[in-house]
PDB file of C-alpha atoms and ligand atoms in Angstrom:
ATOM      1  CA  MET J 154     111.263  89.228  86.823  1.00  0.00           C
ATOM      2  CA  VAL J 155     113.691  89.633  89.741  1.00  0.00           C
ATOM      3  CA  PRO J 156     113.218  86.861  92.321  1.00  0.00           C
ATOM      4  CA  LYS J 157     112.868  87.502  96.042  1.00  0.00           C
ATOM      5  CA  VAL J 158     115.201  85.646  98.386  1.00  0.00           C
ATOM      6  CA  PHE J 159     114.074  84.635 101.881  1.00  0.00           C
ATOM      7  CA  SER J 160     115.944  82.931 104.653  1.00  0.00           C
ATOM      8  CA  GLY J 161     114.912  80.587 107.403  1.00  0.00           C
ATOM      9  CA  SER J 162     116.772  80.984 110.650  1.00  0.00           C
ATOM     10  CA  SER J 163     119.188  78.051 110.257  1.00  0.00           C
ATOM     11  CA  ASN J 164     121.785  79.538 107.904  1.00  0.00           C
ATOM     12  CA  LEU J 165     121.374  83.296 107.685  1.00  0.00           C
ATOM     13  CA  PRO J 166     125.052  84.026 106.814  1.00  0.00           C
ATOM     14  CA  LEU J 167     124.865  81.816 103.705  1.00  0.00           C
ATOM     15  CA  ALA J 168     121.478  83.274 102.656  1.00  0.00           C
ATOM     16  CA  GLN J 169     122.915  86.786 103.002  1.00  0.00           C
ATOM     17  CA  LYS J 170     125.921  85.899 100.849  1.00  0.00           C
ATOM     18  CA  VAL J 171     123.702  84.302  98.190  1.00  0.00           C
ATOM     19  CA  SER J 172     121.409  87.322  97.947  1.00  0.00           C
ATOM     20  CA  LYS J 173     124.406  89.682  97.899  1.00  0.00           C
ATOM     21  CA  ASN J 174     125.895  87.692  95.016  1.00  0.00           C
ATOM     22  CA  LEU J 175     122.596  88.122  93.187  1.00  0.00           C
ATOM     23  CA  GLY J 176     122.716  91.870  93.841  1.00  0.00           C
ATOM     24  CA  LEU J 177     119.625  91.619  96.064  1.00  0.00           C
ATOM     25  CA  LYS J 178     118.717  92.223  99.678  1.00  0.00           C
ATOM     26  CA  LEU J 179     117.136  89.419 101.653  1.00  0.00           C
ATOM     27  CA  SER J 180     113.365  89.890 101.754  1.00  0.00           C
ATOM     28  CA  PRO J 181     111.947  90.100 105.265  1.00  0.00           C
ATOM     29  CA  LEU J 182     110.094  87.287 106.981  1.00  0.00           C
ATOM     30  CA  GLU J 183     108.529  87.468 110.408  1.00  0.00           C
ATOM     31  CA  ILE J 184     109.484  84.358 112.351  1.00  0.00           C
ATOM     32  CA  THR J 185     108.233  84.429 115.903  1.00  0.00           C
ATOM     33  CA  VAL J 186     108.408  81.796 118.602  1.00  0.00           C
ATOM     34  CA  PHE J 187     105.559  81.305 121.048  1.00  0.00           C
ATOM     35  CA  ALA J 188     106.221  80.617 124.725  1.00  0.00           C
ATOM     36  CA  ASP J 189     105.717  76.891 124.182  1.00  0.00           C
ATOM     37  CA  GLY J 190     108.336  76.826 121.391  1.00  0.00           C
ATOM     38  CA  GLU J 191     105.930  76.704 118.436  1.00  0.00           C
ATOM     39  CA  LYS J 192     106.815  78.995 115.540  1.00  0.00           C
ATOM     40  CA  ARG J 193     104.770  81.378 113.454  1.00  0.00           C
ATOM     41  CA  VAL J 194     105.926  82.507 110.027  1.00  0.00           C
ATOM     42  CA  ARG J 195     104.564  85.513 108.134  1.00  0.00           C
ATOM     43  CA  VAL J 196     105.506  86.874 104.725  1.00  0.00           C
ATOM     44  CA  VAL J 197     105.627  90.667 104.912  1.00  0.00           C
ATOM     45  CA  ASP J 198     106.466  91.614 101.305  1.00  0.00           C
ATOM     46  CA  ASN J 199     104.187  91.319  98.319  1.00  0.00           C
ATOM     47  CA  VAL J 200     105.074  88.087  96.513  1.00  0.00           C
ATOM     48  CA  VAL J 201     102.079  87.781  94.205  1.00  0.00           C
ATOM     49  CA  ASP J 202     103.259  86.223  90.913  1.00  0.00           C
ATOM     50  CA  ILE J 203     106.864  86.563  92.016  1.00  0.00           C
ATOM     51  CA  GLU J 204     109.500  83.824  91.847  1.00  0.00           C
ATOM     52  CA  THR J 205     110.770  83.212  95.346  1.00  0.00           C
ATOM     53  CA  VAL J 206     113.775  81.452  96.827  1.00  0.00           C
ATOM     54  CA  VAL J 207     114.098  80.145 100.384  1.00  0.00           C
ATOM     55  CA  VAL J 208     117.444  79.217 101.923  1.00  0.00           C
ATOM     56  CA  GLN J 209     117.224  76.828 104.859  1.00  0.00           C
ATOM     57  CA  SER J 210     119.666  74.146 105.976  1.00  0.00           C
ATOM     58  CA  THR J 211     117.964  71.290 107.723  1.00  0.00           C
ATOM     59  CA  ALA J 212     120.802  70.206 109.967  1.00  0.00           C
ATOM     60  CA  ALA J 213     120.300  69.961 113.732  1.00  0.00           C
ATOM     61  CA  PRO J 214     117.780  70.726 115.070  1.00  0.00           C
ATOM     62  CA  ALA J 215     116.511  69.023 111.912  1.00  0.00           C
ATOM     63  CA  ASP J 216     112.884  68.744 113.012  1.00  0.00           C
ATOM     64  CA  ALA J 217     112.593  72.417 113.996  1.00  0.00           C
ATOM     65  CA  ASN J 218     114.396  73.558 110.843  1.00  0.00           C
ATOM     66  CA  TYR J 219     112.177  71.415 108.628  1.00  0.00           C
ATOM     67  CA  MET J 220     109.010  72.698 110.314  1.00  0.00           C
ATOM     68  CA  GLU J 221     110.163  76.278 109.800  1.00  0.00           C
ATOM     69  CA  LEU J 222     110.893  75.530 106.127  1.00  0.00           C
ATOM     70  CA  PHE J 223     107.441  73.972 105.702  1.00  0.00           C
ATOM     71  CA  PHE J 224     105.794  77.058 107.223  1.00  0.00           C
ATOM     72  CA  ILE J 225     107.796  79.381 104.942  1.00  0.00           C
ATOM     73  CA  ILE J 226     106.835  77.448 101.802  1.00  0.00           C
ATOM     74  CA  ASP J 227     103.206  77.436 102.918  1.00  0.00           C
ATOM     75  CA  ALA J 228     103.229  81.162 103.733  1.00  0.00           C
ATOM     76  CA  LEU J 229     104.772  82.017 100.342  1.00  0.00           C
ATOM     77  CA  LYS J 230     102.322  79.866  98.406  1.00  0.00           C
ATOM     78  CA  ARG J 231      99.331  81.244 100.338  1.00  0.00           C
ATOM     79  CA  SER J 232     100.610  84.752  99.628  1.00  0.00           C
ATOM     80  CA  GLY J 233     100.521  84.094  95.895  1.00  0.00           C
ATOM     81  CA  ALA J 234     104.184  83.378  95.053  1.00  0.00           C
ATOM     82  CA  LYS J 235     104.593  82.206  91.483  1.00  0.00           C
ATOM     83  CA  SER J 236     107.201  79.626  92.484  1.00  0.00           C
ATOM     84  CA  VAL J 237     109.188  78.612  95.535  1.00  0.00           C
ATOM     85  CA  THR J 238     112.698  77.290  94.955  1.00  0.00           C
ATOM     86  CA  VAL J 239     114.022  75.769  98.145  1.00  0.00           C
ATOM     87  CA  VAL J 240     117.761  75.866  98.679  1.00  0.00           C
ATOM     88  CA  ILE J 241     118.483  73.182 101.261  1.00  0.00           C
ATOM     89  CA  PRO J 242     122.286  73.202 101.263  1.00  0.00           C
ATOM     90  CA  TYR J 243     122.309  70.345 103.750  1.00  0.00           C
ATOM     91  CA  LEU J 244     119.347  68.010 103.391  1.00  0.00           C
ATOM     92  CA  GLY J 245     118.533  66.645 106.830  1.00  0.00           C
ATOM     93  CA  TYR J 246     117.561  62.977 107.187  1.00  0.00           C
ATOM     94  CA  GLN J 247     119.345  62.108 103.944  1.00  0.00           C
ATOM     95  CA  ARG J 248     121.056  59.151 105.576  1.00  0.00           C
ATOM     96  CA  GLN J 249     117.649  57.556 106.285  1.00  0.00           C
ATOM     97  CA  ASP J 250     116.769  57.232 102.592  1.00  0.00           C
ATOM     98  CA  HIS J 251     115.677  53.620 102.814  1.00  0.00           C
ATOM     99  CA  VAL J 252     114.798  50.934 105.335  1.00  0.00           C
ATOM    100  CA  PHE J 253     118.012  49.573 106.859  1.00  0.00           C
ATOM    101  CA  ARG J 254     116.347  47.283 109.357  1.00  0.00           C
ATOM    102  CA  ASP J 255     112.776  45.965 109.440  1.00  0.00           C
ATOM    103  CA  GLY J 256     110.293  48.309 111.021  1.00  0.00           C
ATOM    104  CA  GLU J 257     112.081  51.601 110.307  1.00  0.00           C
ATOM    105  CA  ALA J 258     110.493  54.712 108.814  1.00  0.00           C
ATOM    106  CA  VAL J 259     111.973  56.174 105.637  1.00  0.00           C
ATOM    107  CA  SER J 260     112.469  59.596 107.216  1.00  0.00           C
ATOM    108  CA  LEU J 261     113.757  61.246 104.055  1.00  0.00           C
ATOM    109  CA  GLY J 262     110.679  60.042 102.149  1.00  0.00           C
ATOM    110  CA  VAL J 263     108.459  61.739 104.727  1.00  0.00           C
ATOM    111  CA  VAL J 264     110.145  65.148 104.413  1.00  0.00           C
ATOM    112  CA  ILE J 265     110.171  64.916 100.604  1.00  0.00           C
ATOM    113  CA  LYS J 266     106.389  64.311 100.634  1.00  0.00           C
ATOM    114  CA  ALA J 267     105.918  67.421 102.793  1.00  0.00           C
ATOM    115  CA  ILE J 268     108.137  69.658 100.628  1.00  0.00           C
ATOM    116  CA  GLU J 269     106.319  68.566  97.480  1.00  0.00           C
ATOM    117  CA  SER J 270     102.791  68.676  98.817  1.00  0.00           C
ATOM    118  CA  LEU J 271     103.309  72.199 100.167  1.00  0.00           C
ATOM    119  CA  GLY J 272     104.008  73.325  96.614  1.00  0.00           C
ATOM    120  CA  ALA J 273     107.774  73.853  96.348  1.00  0.00           C
ATOM    121  CA  SER J 274     108.810  74.027  92.694  1.00  0.00           C
ATOM    122  CA  LYS J 275     112.454  73.027  92.846  1.00  0.00           C
ATOM    123  CA  VAL J 276     115.137  71.943  95.298  1.00  0.00           C
ATOM    124  CA  ILE J 277     118.788  72.955  95.217  1.00  0.00           C
ATOM    125  CA  THR J 278     121.067  70.943  97.441  1.00  0.00           C
ATOM    126  CA  PHE J 279     124.655  69.762  97.866  1.00  0.00           C
ATOM    127  CA  ASP J 280     126.594  66.526  97.982  1.00  0.00           C
ATOM    128  CA  LEU J 281     123.866  64.130  98.902  1.00  0.00           C
ATOM    129  CA  HIS J 282     124.738  60.937 100.642  1.00  0.00           C
ATOM    130  CA  THR J 283     123.779  58.918  97.554  1.00  0.00           C
ATOM    131  CA  VAL J 284     123.196  59.990  93.960  1.00  0.00           C
ATOM    132  CA  LYS J 285     119.887  58.110  94.014  1.00  0.00           C
ATOM    133  CA  ILE J 286     118.268  60.656  96.371  1.00  0.00           C
ATOM    134  CA  PRO J 287     117.178  63.138  93.646  1.00  0.00           C
ATOM    135  CA  GLU J 288     115.172  60.299  92.068  1.00  0.00           C
ATOM    136  CA  LEU J 289     113.036  60.145  95.215  1.00  0.00           C
ATOM    137  CA  PHE J 290     111.661  63.624  94.414  1.00  0.00           C
ATOM    138  CA  ARG J 291     108.972  64.322  91.834  1.00  0.00           C
ATOM    139  CA  ILE J 292     110.028  67.976  91.524  1.00  0.00           C
ATOM    140  CA  PRO J 293     113.347  68.991  89.879  1.00  0.00           C
ATOM    141  CA  VAL J 294     116.439  68.732  92.066  1.00  0.00           C
ATOM    142  CA  SER J 295     119.747  70.469  91.329  1.00  0.00           C
ATOM    143  CA  HIS J 296     122.326  68.297  93.010  1.00  0.00           C
ATOM    144  CA  LEU J 297     125.400  70.531  93.329  1.00  0.00           C
ATOM    145  CA  SER J 298     128.805  69.668  94.699  1.00  0.00           C
ATOM    146  CA  ALA J 299     131.642  71.186  96.670  1.00  0.00           C
ATOM    147  CA  LEU J 300     134.131  68.922  94.898  1.00  0.00           C
ATOM    148  CA  PRO J 301     135.236  71.510  92.285  1.00  0.00           C
ATOM    149  CA  LEU J 302     136.140  73.941  95.091  1.00  0.00           C
ATOM    150  CA  PHE J 303     137.931  71.191  97.022  1.00  0.00           C
ATOM    151  CA  ALA J 304     139.880  70.329  93.861  1.00  0.00           C
ATOM    152  CA  GLU J 305     140.889  73.993  93.504  1.00  0.00           C
ATOM    153  CA  LYS J 306     142.007  74.040  97.124  1.00  0.00           C
ATOM    154  CA  ILE J 307     144.140  70.925  96.613  1.00  0.00           C
ATOM    155  CA  LYS J 308     145.772  72.538  93.556  1.00  0.00           C
ATOM    156  CA  LYS J 309     146.507  75.670  95.581  1.00  0.00           C
ATOM    157  CA  MET J 310     148.012  73.594  98.382  1.00  0.00           C
ATOM    158  CA  ALA J 311     150.383  72.194  95.766  1.00  0.00           C
ATOM    159  CA  ASN J 312     151.466  75.825  95.155  1.00  0.00           C
ATOM    160  CA  GLY J 313     149.437  76.029  91.992  1.00  0.00           C
ATOM    161  CA  SER J 314     152.045  73.997  90.179  1.00  0.00           C
ATOM    162  CA  PRO J 315     151.212  70.358  90.526  1.00  0.00           C
ATOM    163  CA  ARG J 316     153.582  68.243  88.497  1.00  0.00           C
ATOM    164  CA  VAL J 317     152.361  67.116  85.094  1.00  0.00           C
ATOM    165  CA  GLU J 318     153.491  63.613  84.262  1.00  0.00           C
ATOM    166  CA  ALA J 319     152.675  61.909  80.998  1.00  0.00           C
ATOM    167  CA  GLY J 320     149.779  64.301  80.414  1.00  0.00           C
ATOM    168  CA  GLN J 321     148.349  63.662  83.878  1.00  0.00           C
ATOM    169  CA  LEU J 322     148.351  66.126  86.706  1.00  0.00           C
ATOM    170  CA  SER J 323     149.692  64.563  89.877  1.00  0.00           C
ATOM    171  CA  ILE J 324     150.332  66.183  93.194  1.00  0.00           C
ATOM    172  CA  VAL J 325     153.610  64.737  94.302  1.00  0.00           C
ATOM    173  CA  ASN J 326     153.517  62.064  97.011  1.00  0.00           C
ATOM    174  CA  CYS J 327     149.823  62.575  97.684  1.00  0.00           C
ATOM    175  CA  SER J 328     146.723  60.491  97.275  1.00  0.00           C
ATOM    176  CA  LEU J 329     143.039  61.171  97.651  1.00  0.00           C
ATOM    177  CA  VAL J 330     141.284  58.846 100.054  1.00  0.00           C
ATOM    178  CA  SER J 331     137.675  57.807 100.437  1.00  0.00           C
ATOM    179  CA  PRO J 332     137.029  56.882 104.071  1.00  0.00           C
ATOM    180  CA  ASP J 333     134.473  54.263 103.059  1.00  0.00           C
ATOM    181  CA  LEU J 334     133.113  52.282 100.122  1.00  0.00           C
ATOM    182  CA  GLY J 335     130.126  54.619  99.871  1.00  0.00           C
ATOM    183  CA  GLY J 336     132.494  57.387  98.753  1.00  0.00           C
ATOM    184  CA  VAL J 337     134.016  55.590  95.757  1.00  0.00           C
ATOM    185  CA  ARG J 338     132.104  57.609  93.169  1.00  0.00           C
ATOM    186  CA  ARG J 339     133.010  60.864  94.942  1.00  0.00           C
ATOM    187  CA  ILE J 340     136.708  60.053  95.095  1.00  0.00           C
ATOM    188  CA  LYS J 341     136.795  59.027  91.427  1.00  0.00           C
ATOM    189  CA  LEU J 342     135.130  62.318  90.471  1.00  0.00           C
ATOM    190  CA  ILE J 343     137.605  64.529  92.352  1.00  0.00           C
ATOM    191  CA  SER J 344     140.490  62.401  91.084  1.00  0.00           C
ATOM    192  CA  GLU J 345     139.315  63.098  87.510  1.00  0.00           C
ATOM    193  CA  MET J 346     139.036  66.837  88.299  1.00  0.00           C
ATOM    194  CA  LEU J 347     142.688  66.673  89.355  1.00  0.00           C
ATOM    195  CA  GLY J 348     143.898  64.911  86.222  1.00  0.00           C
ATOM    196  CA  ASN J 349     143.473  61.388  87.584  1.00  0.00           C
ATOM    197  CA  MET J 350     145.293  61.983  90.826  1.00  0.00           C
ATOM    198  CA  PRO J 351     145.885  58.643  92.584  1.00  0.00           C
ATOM    199  CA  TYR J 352     143.282  57.549  95.086  1.00  0.00           C
ATOM    200  CA  ALA J 353     142.762  54.903  97.734  1.00  0.00           C
ATOM    201  CA  ILE J 354     139.636  53.539  99.368  1.00  0.00           C
ATOM    202  CA  ILE J 355     139.191  52.498 102.959  1.00  0.00           C
ATOM    203  CA  VAL J 356     136.925  49.657 103.945  1.00  0.00           C
ATOM    204  CA  LYS J 357     135.029  50.927 106.981  1.00  0.00           C
ATOM    205  CA  ASN J 358     132.811  49.065 109.374  1.00  0.00           C
ATOM    206  CA  ARG J 359     130.134  50.800 111.448  1.00  0.00           C
ATOM    207  CA  ASN J 360     128.401  48.878 114.203  1.00  0.00           C
ATOM    208  CA  LEU J 361     124.753  49.962 113.894  1.00  0.00           C
ATOM    209  CA  ASP J 362     124.065  49.287 117.573  1.00  0.00           C
ATOM    210  CA  SER J 363     127.109  50.829 119.264  1.00  0.00           C
ATOM    211  CA  GLY J 364     128.010  53.394 116.565  1.00  0.00           C
ATOM    212  CA  GLU J 365     131.617  52.153 116.793  1.00  0.00           C
ATOM    213  CA  ILE J 366     133.601  52.803 113.603  1.00  0.00           C
ATOM    214  CA  THR J 367     136.624  50.842 112.442  1.00  0.00           C
ATOM    215  CA  ALA J 368     138.720  51.487 109.356  1.00  0.00           C
ATOM    216  CA  GLU J 369     139.630  47.931 108.424  1.00  0.00           C
ATOM    217  CA  LYS J 370     141.870  48.098 105.366  1.00  0.00           C
ATOM    218  CA  ILE J 371     142.988  50.357 102.543  1.00  0.00           C
ATOM    219  CA  GLU J 372     142.727  49.488  98.893  1.00  0.00           C
ATOM    220  CA  GLY J 373     145.160  51.522  96.787  1.00  0.00           C
ATOM    221  CA  LYS J 374     148.525  53.139  97.328  1.00  0.00           C
ATOM    222  CA  VAL J 375     149.261  55.296 100.377  1.00  0.00           C
ATOM    223  CA  PHE J 376     151.710  58.172  99.863  1.00  0.00           C
ATOM    224  CA  SER J 377     153.286  60.477 102.441  1.00  0.00           C
ATOM    225  CA  LYS J 378     150.396  62.941 102.062  1.00  0.00           C
ATOM    226  CA  ALA J 379     146.713  62.033 102.038  1.00  0.00           C
ATOM    227  CA  VAL J 380     143.558  64.067 101.480  1.00  0.00           C
ATOM    228  CA  ILE J 381     140.481  62.301 102.835  1.00  0.00           C
ATOM    229  CA  VAL J 382     137.305  63.453 101.073  1.00  0.00           C
ATOM    230  CA  ASP J 383     133.845  62.755 102.511  1.00  0.00           C
ATOM    231  CA  ASP J 384     130.325  64.125 102.243  1.00  0.00           C
ATOM    232  CA  MET J 385     129.985  65.023 105.912  1.00  0.00           C
ATOM    233  CA  ILE J 386     131.634  65.062 109.296  1.00  0.00           C
ATOM    234  CA  SER J 387     129.306  64.298 112.163  1.00  0.00           C
ATOM    235  CA  SER J 388     131.007  62.652 115.148  1.00  0.00           C
ATOM    236  CA  GLY J 389     134.385  62.895 113.378  1.00  0.00           C
ATOM    237  CA  LYS J 390     134.917  59.183 114.026  1.00  0.00           C
ATOM    238  CA  THR J 391     135.064  58.257 110.324  1.00  0.00           C
ATOM    239  CA  MET J 392     137.759  60.854 109.584  1.00  0.00           C
ATOM    240  CA  VAL J 393     139.792  59.999 112.655  1.00  0.00           C
ATOM    241  CA  ALA J 394     139.600  56.223 112.059  1.00  0.00           C
ATOM    242  CA  ALA J 395     140.643  56.771 108.420  1.00  0.00           C
ATOM    243  CA  ALA J 396     143.515  59.054 109.457  1.00  0.00           C
ATOM    244  CA  LYS J 397     144.743  56.520 112.013  1.00  0.00           C
ATOM    245  CA  LEU J 398     144.838  53.736 109.430  1.00  0.00           C
ATOM    246  CA  LEU J 399     146.556  56.023 106.907  1.00  0.00           C
ATOM    247  CA  LYS J 400     149.200  56.943 109.459  1.00  0.00           C
ATOM    248  CA  GLU J 401     149.787  53.263 110.270  1.00  0.00           C
ATOM    249  CA  SER J 402     150.128  52.687 106.535  1.00  0.00           C
ATOM    250  CA  GLY J 403     152.832  55.333 106.102  1.00  0.00           C
ATOM    251  CA  ALA J 404     151.067  58.676 105.543  1.00  0.00           C
ATOM    252  CA  GLN J 405     152.686  61.589 107.393  1.00  0.00           C
ATOM    253  CA  GLU J 406     150.449  64.526 106.545  1.00  0.00           C
ATOM    254  CA  ILE J 407     146.705  63.991 106.523  1.00  0.00           C
ATOM    255  CA  ILE J 408     144.135  66.571 105.456  1.00  0.00           C
ATOM    256  CA  ALA J 409     140.363  66.137 105.741  1.00  0.00           C
ATOM    257  CA  MET J 410     137.743  67.631 103.422  1.00  0.00           C
ATOM    258  CA  ALA J 411     133.995  67.244 103.819  1.00  0.00           C
ATOM    259  CA  THR J 412     131.112  69.245 102.415  1.00  0.00           C
ATOM    260  CA  HIS J 413     128.794  69.233 105.399  1.00  0.00           C
ATOM    261  CA  ALA J 414     130.031  70.277 108.838  1.00  0.00           C
ATOM    262  CA  VAL J 415     127.399  68.465 110.871  1.00  0.00           C
ATOM    263  CA  LEU J 416     129.894  68.582 113.757  1.00  0.00           C
ATOM    264  CA  SER J 417     127.876  66.832 116.404  1.00  0.00           C
ATOM    265  CA  SER J 418     128.743  67.311 120.021  1.00  0.00           C
ATOM    266  CA  GLY J 419     132.378  66.601 120.915  1.00  0.00           C
ATOM    267  CA  SER J 420     133.565  66.354 117.287  1.00  0.00           C
ATOM    268  CA  PRO J 421     135.492  69.679 117.204  1.00  0.00           C
ATOM    269  CA  GLU J 422     137.702  68.422 120.058  1.00  0.00           C
ATOM    270  CA  VAL J 423     138.032  64.972 118.443  1.00  0.00           C
ATOM    271  CA  LEU J 424     139.218  66.553 115.174  1.00  0.00           C
ATOM    272  CA  GLN J 425     141.433  69.231 116.739  1.00  0.00           C
ATOM    273  CA  ASN J 426     143.209  66.624 118.882  1.00  0.00           C
ATOM    274  CA  SER J 427     143.634  64.156 116.024  1.00  0.00           C
ATOM    275  CA  ILE J 428     146.585  63.550 113.703  1.00  0.00           C
ATOM    276  CA  ILE J 429     144.692  65.369 110.935  1.00  0.00           C
ATOM    277  CA  SER J 430     146.519  68.625 110.189  1.00  0.00           C
ATOM    278  CA  LYS J 431     143.741  70.606 108.498  1.00  0.00           C
ATOM    279  CA  VAL J 432     139.970  70.186 108.165  1.00  0.00           C
ATOM    280  CA  PHE J 433     138.162  71.856 105.250  1.00  0.00           C
ATOM    281  CA  VAL J 434     134.378  72.068 105.290  1.00  0.00           C
ATOM    282  CA  THR J 435     131.810  74.325 103.619  1.00  0.00           C
ATOM    283  CA  ASP J 436     129.051  76.625 104.873  1.00  0.00           C
ATOM    284  CA  THR J 437     126.158  74.372 103.814  1.00  0.00           C
ATOM    285  CA  ILE J 438     125.565  74.244 107.570  1.00  0.00           C
ATOM    286  CA  ALA J 439     126.152  77.364 109.661  1.00  0.00           C
ATOM    287  CA  ILE J 440     128.938  76.688 112.164  1.00  0.00           C
ATOM    288  CA  PRO J 441     128.446  78.443 115.506  1.00  0.00           C
ATOM    289  CA  GLU J 442     131.542  80.146 116.946  1.00  0.00           C
ATOM    290  CA  GLN J 443     131.789  77.638 119.792  1.00  0.00           C
ATOM    291  CA  LYS J 444     132.179  74.781 117.292  1.00  0.00           C
ATOM    292  CA  LYS J 445     135.023  76.408 115.355  1.00  0.00           C
ATOM    293  CA  PHE J 446     138.524  75.108 116.037  1.00  0.00           C
ATOM    294  CA  PRO J 447     141.993  76.168 114.843  1.00  0.00           C
ATOM    295  CA  LYS J 448     142.405  73.410 112.233  1.00  0.00           C
ATOM    296  CA  LEU J 449     139.068  74.263 110.604  1.00  0.00           C
ATOM    297  CA  GLU J 450     138.720  76.240 107.358  1.00  0.00           C
ATOM    298  CA  VAL J 451     135.316  77.017 105.856  1.00  0.00           C
ATOM    299  CA  ILE J 452     134.782  77.386 102.105  1.00  0.00           C
ATOM    300  CA  SER J 453     131.596  79.191 101.017  1.00  0.00           C
ATOM    301  CA  MET J 454     129.109  77.681  98.590  1.00  0.00           C
ATOM    302  CA  ALA J 455     127.345  81.035  98.041  1.00  0.00           C
ATOM    303  CA  ASP J 456     128.792  81.633  94.557  1.00  0.00           C
ATOM    304  CA  ILE J 457     127.749  78.213  93.317  1.00  0.00           C
ATOM    305  CA  ILE J 458     124.195  78.666  94.662  1.00  0.00           C
ATOM    306  CA  ALA J 459     123.880  82.163  93.183  1.00  0.00           C
ATOM    307  CA  LYS J 460     125.044  80.901  89.779  1.00  0.00           C
ATOM    308  CA  GLU J 461     122.533  78.050  89.907  1.00  0.00           C
ATOM    309  CA  LEU J 462     119.715  80.481  90.762  1.00  0.00           C
ATOM    310  CA  PHE J 463     120.751  82.763  87.970  1.00  0.00           C
ATOM    311  CA  LEU J 464     120.396  80.019  85.329  1.00  0.00           C
TER     312      LEU J 464
HETATM  313  C1  R5P S 555     128.807  57.820 105.991  1.00  0.00           C
HETATM  314  O1  R5P S 555     128.665  56.908 105.263  1.00  0.00           O
HETATM  315  C2  R5P S 555     129.126  59.223 105.579  1.00  0.00           C
HETATM  316  O2  R5P S 555     129.607  59.293 104.263  1.00  0.00           O
HETATM  317  C3  R5P S 555     130.117  59.845 106.525  1.00  0.00           C
HETATM  318  O3  R5P S 555     131.334  59.150 106.416  1.00  0.00           O
HETATM  319  C4  R5P S 555     129.629  59.763 107.929  1.00  0.00           C
HETATM  320  O4  R5P S 555     128.300  60.164 108.025  1.00  0.00           O
HETATM  321  C5  R5P S 555     130.485  60.587 108.851  1.00  0.00           C
HETATM  322  O5  R5P S 555     129.977  60.452 110.144  1.00  0.00           O
HETATM  323  P1  R5P S 555     130.913  60.509 111.405  1.00  0.00           P
HETATM  324  O6  R5P S 555     131.676  61.795 111.349  1.00  0.00           O
HETATM  325  O7  R5P S 555     129.962  60.434 112.549  1.00  0.00           O
HETATM  326  O8  R5P S 555     131.789  59.314 111.386  1.00  0.00           O
END
């Protein structure tokens, strides 16, 4: 049976692209906001015994976007939907997946409990902060990645003809760079996708109280070009600190790639005014016009989501 695709209000452009790729129209939802800011969600279509899909990114405002998602799941289940697959391209609170310091809540654990207890059947999401996160769910999780599209982009930037040396594809004078130790697995994966392209890893230090970030040293060879690959850009400080250290270590052209454009306040200016020449992100989070900047290029994840839904 043909599924019905619904969208929350956080990432309508991506939901529209996904449903278009599936040859469907988005199904209507009534989402109204009361004077005090509370929301009401109502399913208008008949969904009895129908497989449903909801697209909702839970980036800022994470709390409001999560509440809206919870209401949509609840409304669909109460209306008799056979299943509710939730596409959460950016999973909010993923960085609080365990207790870092005594006394903290495990925020991600709380939202997972809500998603599951409301009756969602499956979660589709992208480039989680750690590969352990899917194990925290008791429902199936498809953990997808933007890395294959980033790898394609890197190949294209090398004019589609990266040099092949001794059976290995290498893009001349360029290395992939992880801006921190947490990204080692990610950088190894994209390096493999690019025929074992050389990579380097930065040792980063984040002061948990002040938020100050320092890129302390680089392990691996630095070439004249560097592509920093990360899961997300929030303040932009990680990318900029990494780029600064790369420049001091001899890199001349530095490109940044990150799946999730969290782009917290001030970061577009920080990135635009940095030594980074180009910033690639995806549409897992909708980017408002006022946050777009000339160096930014957005790659859509709609095809990958549509293919996953079609499976
Ligand atoms: C941290 O470990 C993540 O992988 C990102 O590097 C980080 O969240 C980016 O944040 P910001 O842009 O604020 O430095």
